[in-house]
Amino acid sequence: MDYTGDGARVGTEGSEGGPPVTVGGPGAKAGIKAGDVITEVDGRRVHSSEELIVKTRARRPGDRLELTVERAGKKRTVSLVLGSAGGS
């Protein structure tokens, strides 16, 4: 949440010291890694972590999102199927 650039950066560690991307979760299945910067959701620009949260919570578990992700200066698009807060 402290990233000051444009987009939402995946942290280097998750809550309570766990991994930043849940092993086996939707993000991991989509290939998202620590340090990636998410710049678009379904072709619409994301300017902050808060905005990414709002765009994600507006959808339902099972919905598919197309994310534009920057890693090491390169952009790519990944497809992510939302899980539920309970874990799937």
PDB file of C-alpha atoms in Angstrom:
ATOM      1  CA  MET A   1       0.000   0.000   0.000  1.00  0.00           C
ATOM      2  CA  ASP A   2       3.030   2.311   0.250  1.00  0.00           C
ATOM      3  CA  TYR A   3       3.902   2.193  -3.467  1.00  0.00           C
ATOM      4  CA  THR A   4       3.971   5.724  -4.876  1.00  0.00           C
ATOM      5  CA  GLY A   5       4.176   4.897  -8.595  1.00  0.00           C
ATOM      6  CA  ASP A   6       1.252   4.484 -10.958  1.00  0.00           C
ATOM      7  CA  GLY A   7      -0.441   1.113 -10.499  1.00  0.00           C
ATOM      8  CA  ALA A   8      -0.591  -1.347  -7.611  1.00  0.00           C
ATOM      9  CA  ARG A   9       2.620  -3.145  -6.678  1.00  0.00           C
ATOM     10  CA  VAL A  10       2.530  -6.635  -5.185  1.00  0.00           C
ATOM     11  CA  GLY A  11       4.487  -6.478  -1.936  1.00  0.00           C
ATOM     12  CA  THR A  12       7.492  -8.572  -1.015  1.00  0.00           C
ATOM     13  CA  GLU A  13       5.714 -10.240   1.893  1.00  0.00           C
ATOM     14  CA  GLY A  14       2.091 -10.876   2.733  1.00  0.00           C
ATOM     15  CA  SER A  15       0.129 -10.232   5.877  1.00  0.00           C
ATOM     16  CA  GLU A  16       1.583 -11.724   9.030  1.00  0.00           C
ATOM     17  CA  GLY A  17       4.866 -12.421   7.214  1.00  0.00           C
ATOM     18  CA  GLY A  18       3.372 -14.941   4.789  1.00  0.00           C
ATOM     19  CA  PRO A  19       3.962 -15.032   1.043  1.00  0.00           C
ATOM     20  CA  PRO A  20       2.759 -11.973  -0.920  1.00  0.00           C
ATOM     21  CA  VAL A  21       0.892 -14.197  -3.388  1.00  0.00           C
ATOM     22  CA  THR A  22      -1.043 -17.108  -1.903  1.00  0.00           C
ATOM     23  CA  VAL A  23       0.516 -20.390  -2.997  1.00  0.00           C
ATOM     24  CA  GLY A  24      -1.996 -22.179  -5.221  1.00  0.00           C
ATOM     25  CA  GLY A  25      -4.344 -19.164  -5.164  1.00  0.00           C
ATOM     26  CA  PRO A  26      -5.752 -17.236  -8.137  1.00  0.00           C
ATOM     27  CA  GLY A  27      -2.819 -14.807  -8.295  1.00  0.00           C
ATOM     28  CA  ALA A  28      -0.237 -17.582  -8.264  1.00  0.00           C
ATOM     29  CA  LYS A  29      -2.171 -19.514 -10.921  1.00  0.00           C
ATOM     30  CA  ALA A  30      -2.136 -16.375 -13.090  1.00  0.00           C
ATOM     31  CA  GLY A  31       1.641 -16.057 -12.645  1.00  0.00           C
ATOM     32  CA  ILE A  32       1.647 -12.938 -10.466  1.00  0.00           C
ATOM     33  CA  LYS A  33       4.815 -12.556  -8.372  1.00  0.00           C
ATOM     34  CA  ALA A  34       6.178 -10.305  -5.637  1.00  0.00           C
ATOM     35  CA  GLY A  35       7.200  -6.931  -7.057  1.00  0.00           C
ATOM     36  CA  ASP A  36       4.852  -7.067 -10.061  1.00  0.00           C
ATOM     37  CA  VAL A  37       2.962  -3.848 -10.732  1.00  0.00           C
ATOM     38  CA  ILE A  38      -0.656  -4.225 -11.831  1.00  0.00           C
ATOM     39  CA  THR A  39      -1.455  -1.337 -14.164  1.00  0.00           C
ATOM     40  CA  GLU A  40      -4.818  -2.316 -15.702  1.00  0.00           C
ATOM     41  CA  VAL A  41      -7.890  -4.383 -14.936  1.00  0.00           C
ATOM     42  CA  ASP A  42      -9.958  -5.367 -17.967  1.00  0.00           C
ATOM     43  CA  GLY A  43      -8.251  -2.668 -20.028  1.00  0.00           C
ATOM     44  CA  ARG A  44      -8.940   0.114 -17.519  1.00  0.00           C
ATOM     45  CA  ARG A  45      -6.019   1.868 -15.850  1.00  0.00           C
ATOM     46  CA  VAL A  46      -5.297   1.270 -12.152  1.00  0.00           C
ATOM     47  CA  HIS A  47      -3.584   4.160 -10.357  1.00  0.00           C
ATOM     48  CA  SER A  48      -3.256   2.793  -6.807  1.00  0.00           C
ATOM     49  CA  SER A  49      -3.626  -0.243  -4.576  1.00  0.00           C
ATOM     50  CA  GLU A  50      -6.871   1.164  -3.231  1.00  0.00           C
ATOM     51  CA  GLU A  51      -8.286   1.437  -6.749  1.00  0.00           C
ATOM     52  CA  LEU A  52      -7.290  -2.179  -7.489  1.00  0.00           C
ATOM     53  CA  ILE A  53      -9.099  -3.320  -4.334  1.00  0.00           C
ATOM     54  CA  VAL A  54     -12.266  -1.449  -5.346  1.00  0.00           C
ATOM     55  CA  LYS A  55     -12.193  -2.902  -8.886  1.00  0.00           C
ATOM     56  CA  THR A  56     -11.672  -6.403  -7.508  1.00  0.00           C
ATOM     57  CA  ARG A  57     -14.323  -6.226  -4.807  1.00  0.00           C
ATOM     58  CA  ALA A  58     -16.875  -5.025  -7.361  1.00  0.00           C
ATOM     59  CA  ARG A  59     -16.685  -8.506  -8.906  1.00  0.00           C
ATOM     60  CA  ARG A  60     -17.777 -11.949  -7.661  1.00  0.00           C
ATOM     61  CA  PRO A  61     -15.879 -15.166  -6.973  1.00  0.00           C
ATOM     62  CA  GLY A  62     -15.514 -17.042 -10.250  1.00  0.00           C
ATOM     63  CA  ASP A  63     -15.358 -13.858 -12.361  1.00  0.00           C
ATOM     64  CA  ARG A  64     -12.401 -13.628 -14.742  1.00  0.00           C
ATOM     65  CA  LEU A  65     -10.234 -10.490 -14.782  1.00  0.00           C
ATOM     66  CA  GLU A  66      -7.669  -9.579 -17.410  1.00  0.00           C
ATOM     67  CA  LEU A  67      -4.773  -7.837 -15.685  1.00  0.00           C
ATOM     68  CA  THR A  68      -1.919  -5.938 -17.277  1.00  0.00           C
ATOM     69  CA  VAL A  69       1.182  -6.574 -15.207  1.00  0.00           C
ATOM     70  CA  GLU A  70       4.625  -4.971 -15.435  1.00  0.00           C
ATOM     71  CA  ARG A  71       7.687  -6.963 -14.369  1.00  0.00           C
ATOM     72  CA  ALA A  72      11.256  -5.836 -14.978  1.00  0.00           C
ATOM     73  CA  GLY A  73      10.041  -3.136 -17.371  1.00  0.00           C
ATOM     74  CA  LYS A  74       8.010  -5.532 -19.526  1.00  0.00           C
ATOM     75  CA  LYS A  75       4.216  -5.583 -19.772  1.00  0.00           C
ATOM     76  CA  ARG A  76       2.117  -8.680 -20.137  1.00  0.00           C
ATOM     77  CA  THR A  77      -1.522  -9.605 -19.758  1.00  0.00           C
ATOM     78  CA  VAL A  78      -2.637 -12.363 -17.412  1.00  0.00           C
ATOM     79  CA  SER A  79      -6.035 -13.870 -16.803  1.00  0.00           C
ATOM     80  CA  LEU A  80      -7.135 -14.338 -13.200  1.00  0.00           C
ATOM     81  CA  VAL A  81     -10.246 -16.094 -11.916  1.00  0.00           C
ATOM     82  CA  LEU A  82     -11.342 -14.609  -8.602  1.00  0.00           C
ATOM     83  CA  GLY A  83     -11.529 -16.907  -5.612  1.00  0.00           C
ATOM     84  CA  SER A  84     -13.498 -16.339  -2.427  1.00  0.00           C
ATOM     85  CA  ALA A  85     -12.284 -14.721   0.778  1.00  0.00           C
ATOM     86  CA  GLY A  86     -12.449 -18.211   2.307  1.00  0.00           C
ATOM     87  CA  GLY A  87      -9.614 -19.372   0.113  1.00  0.00           C
ATOM     88  CA  SER A  88     -10.658 -20.926  -3.190  1.00  0.00           C
TER      89      SER A  88
END
